[in-house]
């Protein structure tokens, strides 16, 4: 086990937030040519090979002995949840700016929090209630220019928002199933098995030959998406081993702000390929409140104790 190292943990968590913040921008470029199922299949295949080689080198490959029907069912449920999350996330990018999708995905940890209270009878702290209220309020501000459209018509924008919300919901299914499996396997072992199962599930609907239609820009974005799964989740796992989970979670909530920053910068450098976030001042304030609410849910108890 790595020793506790707050500095290393913070840097690794920040690296995770940066990579996850840049991910939707790259995926939106790749989805111009390749369908979401094929992109996700490439990501899972790359992650399975990379993580499998790493675990084999460390002689920590998972043993399926004693997995049982219950364990196998949980593994399949987690795999379906993560595969669904990846596909729905990619699909939403066909309708929305990457910054919008990333902000909506902040619903995922809030849904996980509430689901854990309901299923595992975990306590709900005052700071978490404040965080949930802040997040929902921030979302209303973030969508202040499109609220009427969201609730009164089934436009392409509304479709994208619904797909992103669905992506957040099925991610919770994956997270809850994985939480149960941690009693038997380590996080990297669980991820390896899920990556392999997801790749097998998506193989019948993937079209690998579409990679031949990609230009160098789109191919580079696909490669970044594949490596992002390995680097992002790898840095996240190492950060959790070196720093407190609540602190890591708080840093990772910065991902939407990195997305907004990267989108605005990329729109200046590559205006033909990346559209700006196009938020008004209340939209930016809403994004800050969403991130602040998620962050307060993670570390708010520490701030309240100090008072």
Coordinates of C-alpha atoms in Angstrom, one line a residue:
X1 CA 0.0 0.0 0.0
X2 CA 1.3 3.5 -0.9
X3 CA 2.0 5.7 2.1
X4 CA -0.2 8.7 2.8
X5 CA 1.3 11.7 0.9
X6 CA -1.2 14.7 0.8
X7 CA 0.9 16.6 -1.8
X8 CA 1.1 13.6 -4.2
X9 CA -2.6 12.9 -3.5
X10 CA -3.6 16.4 -4.4
X11 CA -1.5 16.5 -7.6
X12 CA -2.9 13.2 -8.7
X13 CA -6.5 14.3 -7.9
X14 CA -5.9 17.5 -9.9
X15 CA -4.5 15.5 -12.8
X16 CA -7.7 13.4 -12.7
X17 CA -9.8 16.6 -12.8
X18 CA -7.8 18.0 -15.7
X19 CA -8.1 14.8 -17.8
X20 CA -11.8 14.3 -17.0
X21 CA -12.4 18.0 -17.8
X22 CA -10.7 17.7 -21.2
X23 CA -12.4 14.3 -22.1
X24 CA -15.8 15.6 -23.4
X25 CA -14.1 18.1 -25.7
X26 CA -12.1 15.3 -27.3
X27 CA -15.1 13.0 -27.5
X28 CA -17.1 15.6 -29.3
X29 CA -14.4 15.7 -32.0
X30 CA -14.3 11.9 -32.3
X31 CA -18.1 11.6 -32.5
X32 CA -18.1 13.6 -35.7
X33 CA -17.2 10.4 -37.6
X34 CA -17.5 7.5 -35.2
X35 CA -20.7 6.4 -33.4
X36 CA -20.8 6.4 -29.6
X37 CA -20.8 2.6 -29.3
X38 CA -17.6 2.2 -31.3
X39 CA -15.8 5.0 -29.4
X40 CA -16.7 3.5 -26.1
X41 CA -15.7 0.0 -27.4
X42 CA -12.2 1.3 -28.3
X43 CA -12.0 3.0 -24.9
X44 CA -12.9 -0.2 -23.0
X45 CA -10.6 -2.4 -25.1
X46 CA -7.6 0.0 -24.6
X47 CA -8.3 0.2 -20.8
X48 CA -8.7 -3.6 -20.5
X49 CA -5.4 -4.3 -22.2
X50 CA -3.5 -1.5 -20.4
X51 CA -4.9 -2.3 -16.9
X52 CA -4.6 -6.1 -17.5
X53 CA -0.9 -5.8 -18.4
X54 CA -0.3 -3.6 -15.3
X55 CA -2.1 -6.0 -12.9
X56 CA -0.3 -9.0 -14.5
X57 CA 3.1 -7.3 -14.0
X58 CA 2.2 -6.7 -10.3
X59 CA 0.8 -10.3 -10.1
X60 CA -2.6 -9.0 -8.9
X61 CA -4.9 -10.3 -11.6
X62 CA -8.4 -11.0 -10.1
X63 CA -9.4 -14.6 -9.4
X64 CA -12.9 -15.5 -10.3
X65 CA -13.0 -18.5 -7.9
X66 CA -15.8 -18.1 -5.5
X67 CA -17.4 -15.2 -7.4
X68 CA -20.8 -17.0 -7.3
X69 CA -24.1 -16.1 -8.8
X70 CA -24.6 -13.0 -6.7
X71 CA -21.1 -11.7 -7.4
X72 CA -21.5 -12.4 -11.1
X73 CA -24.8 -10.6 -11.2
X74 CA -23.3 -7.6 -9.5
X75 CA -20.4 -7.6 -11.9
X76 CA -22.8 -7.7 -14.9
X77 CA -24.9 -4.9 -13.4
X78 CA -21.9 -2.7 -12.8
X79 CA -20.7 -3.4 -16.4
X80 CA -24.0 -2.5 -17.9
X81 CA -24.1 0.7 -15.7
X82 CA -20.6 1.9 -16.8
X83 CA -21.2 0.9 -20.5
X84 CA -24.5 2.8 -20.4
X85 CA -22.9 5.8 -18.8
X86 CA -20.1 6.0 -21.5
X87 CA -22.5 5.5 -24.4
X88 CA -25.1 8.0 -23.1
X89 CA -22.4 10.5 -22.2
X90 CA -21.0 10.3 -25.7
X91 CA -24.5 10.5 -27.3
X92 CA -25.3 13.7 -25.4
X93 CA -22.3 15.4 -26.9
X94 CA -24.0 15.2 -30.3
X95 CA -26.6 17.7 -29.0
X96 CA -24.8 19.7 -26.3
X97 CA -21.6 21.7 -25.7
X98 CA -19.0 19.6 -23.6
X99 CA -19.2 22.2 -20.8
X100 CA -23.0 21.7 -20.4
X101 CA -22.7 17.9 -20.3
X102 CA -19.9 18.0 -17.7
X103 CA -21.9 20.3 -15.4
X104 CA -25.0 18.0 -15.7
X105 CA -22.8 15.0 -14.7
X106 CA -22.3 16.6 -11.3
X107 CA -25.8 15.1 -10.6
X108 CA -24.1 11.7 -10.4
X109 CA -22.3 12.0 -7.0
X110 CA -25.5 13.6 -5.6
X111 CA -27.6 10.7 -6.8
X112 CA -25.0 8.3 -5.4
X113 CA -25.2 10.1 -2.1
X114 CA -29.0 9.9 -1.8
X115 CA -29.0 6.3 -3.1
X116 CA -26.5 5.2 -0.4
X117 CA -28.7 6.8 2.3
X118 CA -31.6 4.8 1.0
X119 CA -30.0 1.5 0.2
X120 CA -27.2 1.3 2.8
X121 CA -28.9 3.3 5.5
X122 CA -26.0 5.8 5.6
X123 CA -26.5 9.0 7.5
X124 CA -27.1 12.3 5.6
X125 CA -25.1 15.1 7.1
X126 CA -26.2 18.7 7.3
X127 CA -23.4 19.7 4.9
X128 CA -24.6 17.2 2.4
X129 CA -28.1 18.6 2.5
X130 CA -26.7 22.1 1.9
X131 CA -24.6 20.7 -1.0
X132 CA -27.5 19.1 -2.7
X133 CA -29.6 22.3 -2.4
X134 CA -26.7 24.4 -3.8
X135 CA -26.2 22.0 -6.7
X136 CA -29.8 22.0 -7.7
X137 CA -30.0 25.8 -7.4
X138 CA -26.8 26.2 -9.4
X139 CA -28.2 24.0 -12.2
X140 CA -31.3 26.3 -12.4
X141 CA -28.9 29.3 -12.8
X142 CA -26.7 27.4 -15.3
X143 CA -29.7 26.8 -17.6
X144 CA -31.3 30.2 -17.0
X145 CA -31.4 31.0 -20.7
X146 CA -32.9 27.6 -21.7
X147 CA -35.3 26.8 -18.8
X148 CA -38.4 27.5 -20.9
X149 CA -37.1 25.3 -23.7
X150 CA -36.1 22.5 -21.4
X151 CA -39.6 22.3 -19.8
X152 CA -41.9 23.2 -22.6
X153 CA -40.5 21.5 -25.8
X154 CA -38.7 18.4 -26.9
X155 CA -35.9 20.2 -28.8
X156 CA -32.4 18.8 -29.6
X157 CA -31.1 20.7 -26.6
X158 CA -33.7 19.0 -24.3
X159 CA -32.8 15.6 -25.8
X160 CA -29.1 16.2 -25.0
X161 CA -29.9 17.2 -21.4
X162 CA -32.1 14.1 -20.9
X163 CA -29.3 11.9 -22.3
X164 CA -26.8 13.5 -19.9
X165 CA -29.1 13.0 -16.9
X166 CA -29.6 9.4 -17.9
X167 CA -25.8 9.0 -18.1
X168 CA -25.6 10.3 -14.5
X169 CA -28.3 7.9 -13.4
X170 CA -26.8 4.7 -14.9
X171 CA -23.4 5.7 -13.5
X172 CA -25.0 5.5 -10.0
X173 CA -26.0 1.9 -10.8
X174 CA -22.3 1.1 -11.6
X175 CA -21.0 2.9 -8.5
X176 CA -23.5 1.1 -6.1
X177 CA -22.7 -2.3 -7.6
X178 CA -18.9 -1.6 -7.4
X179 CA -19.3 -0.6 -3.8
X180 CA -20.7 -4.0 -3.0
X181 CA -17.9 -5.8 -4.9
X182 CA -15.2 -4.0 -2.9
X183 CA -15.7 -6.5 -0.2
X184 CA -14.1 -9.2 -2.4
X185 CA -11.9 -7.4 -4.9
X186 CA -9.7 -4.2 -5.1
X187 CA -10.8 -1.3 -7.3
X188 CA -8.3 -2.0 -10.1
X189 CA -9.4 -5.7 -10.2
X190 CA -13.1 -4.7 -10.4
X191 CA -12.3 -2.1 -13.2
X192 CA -10.4 -4.7 -15.2
X193 CA -13.3 -7.2 -15.1
X194 CA -15.8 -4.5 -15.9
X195 CA -13.7 -3.2 -18.9
X196 CA -13.5 -6.7 -20.3
X197 CA -17.2 -7.4 -19.9
X198 CA -18.1 -3.9 -21.4
X199 CA -15.9 -4.5 -24.4
X200 CA -17.6 -7.9 -25.0
X201 CA -21.1 -6.4 -24.6
X202 CA -20.4 -3.6 -27.1
X203 CA -18.5 -5.7 -29.6
X204 CA -21.6 -6.7 -31.6
X205 CA -22.7 -3.1 -32.1
X206 CA -19.2 -1.5 -32.6
X207 CA -17.8 -0.8 -36.1
X208 CA -14.0 -0.7 -35.6
X209 CA -13.5 0.0 -39.3
X210 CA -14.8 3.5 -38.9
X211 CA -11.3 4.5 -37.6
X212 CA -10.2 4.5 -41.3
X213 CA -12.5 7.4 -42.0
X214 CA -10.9 9.7 -39.3
X215 CA -8.6 12.5 -40.2
X216 CA -5.5 13.1 -38.0
X217 CA -7.4 15.5 -35.7
X218 CA -10.2 13.1 -35.0
X219 CA -7.8 10.1 -34.7
X220 CA -5.8 12.0 -32.2
X221 CA -8.9 12.8 -30.2
X222 CA -9.9 9.1 -30.2
X223 CA -6.4 8.1 -28.9
X224 CA -6.7 10.8 -26.2
X225 CA -10.1 9.4 -25.2
X226 CA -8.7 5.9 -24.9
X227 CA -5.6 7.0 -22.9
X228 CA -7.8 9.2 -20.7
X229 CA -9.6 6.2 -19.3
X230 CA -6.3 4.7 -18.2
X231 CA -4.7 7.9 -17.0
X232 CA -7.8 9.4 -15.4
X233 CA -8.9 6.4 -13.5
X234 CA -5.3 5.4 -12.7
X235 CA -4.5 8.8 -11.2
X236 CA -7.8 8.7 -9.3
X237 CA -7.0 5.3 -7.8
X238 CA -3.5 6.4 -6.8
X239 CA -4.9 9.7 -5.3
X240 CA -7.3 7.7 -3.2
X241 CA -4.4 5.6 -1.9
X242 CA -2.4 8.6 -0.9
X243 CA -5.0 11.1 0.3
X244 CA -8.3 11.2 2.1
X245 CA -11.3 10.2 0.0
X246 CA -13.3 13.4 0.8
X247 CA -10.4 15.6 -0.2
X248 CA -9.9 13.7 -3.5
X249 CA -13.7 14.0 -4.2
X250 CA -13.6 17.8 -3.6
X251 CA -10.7 18.3 -6.0
X252 CA -12.3 16.1 -8.7
X253 CA -15.5 18.3 -8.6
X254 CA -13.3 21.0 -10.4
X255 CA -13.6 19.0 -13.6
X256 CA -16.6 21.0 -15.0
X257 CA -14.6 24.3 -14.5
X258 CA -11.7 22.8 -16.4
X259 CA -14.1 21.8 -19.2
X260 CA -15.5 25.3 -19.4
X261 CA -12.0 26.8 -19.4
X262 CA -10.7 24.3 -22.0
X263 CA -13.8 24.9 -24.2
X264 CA -13.3 28.7 -24.2
X265 CA -9.6 28.4 -24.9
X266 CA -10.0 25.8 -27.6
X267 CA -12.7 27.9 -29.3
X268 CA -10.1 30.7 -29.6
X269 CA -7.3 28.4 -30.9
X270 CA -9.6 26.2 -33.1
X271 CA -12.7 28.2 -33.8
X272 CA -13.6 25.9 -36.8
X273 CA -13.8 22.9 -34.6
X274 CA -14.8 24.0 -31.1
X275 CA -17.7 26.3 -30.2
X276 CA -17.4 28.5 -27.1
X277 CA -19.5 27.6 -24.0
X278 CA -21.8 30.6 -24.8
X279 CA -22.9 31.2 -21.2
X280 CA -24.1 34.5 -19.8
X281 CA -22.9 35.7 -16.5
X282 CA -25.6 33.8 -14.6
X283 CA -24.6 30.6 -16.4
X284 CA -21.0 31.0 -15.2
X285 CA -22.2 31.8 -11.6
X286 CA -24.5 28.7 -11.8
X287 CA -21.5 26.5 -12.8
X288 CA -19.5 27.8 -9.8
X289 CA -22.4 27.1 -7.5
X290 CA -22.8 23.5 -8.9
X291 CA -19.1 22.8 -8.3
X292 CA -19.3 24.5 -4.9
X293 CA -22.3 22.4 -3.9
X294 CA -20.6 19.2 -4.9
X295 CA -17.4 20.2 -3.1
X296 CA -19.2 21.2 0.1
X297 CA -20.9 17.8 0.1
X298 CA -17.5 16.2 0.1
X299 CA -15.6 18.3 2.7
X300 CA -18.3 20.5 4.3
X301 CA -18.3 18.5 7.5
X302 CA -14.7 19.6 8.1
X303 CA -15.6 23.3 7.7
X304 CA -18.6 22.9 10.0
X305 CA -16.4 21.2 12.7
X306 CA -13.9 24.1 12.6
X307 CA -16.7 26.5 13.4

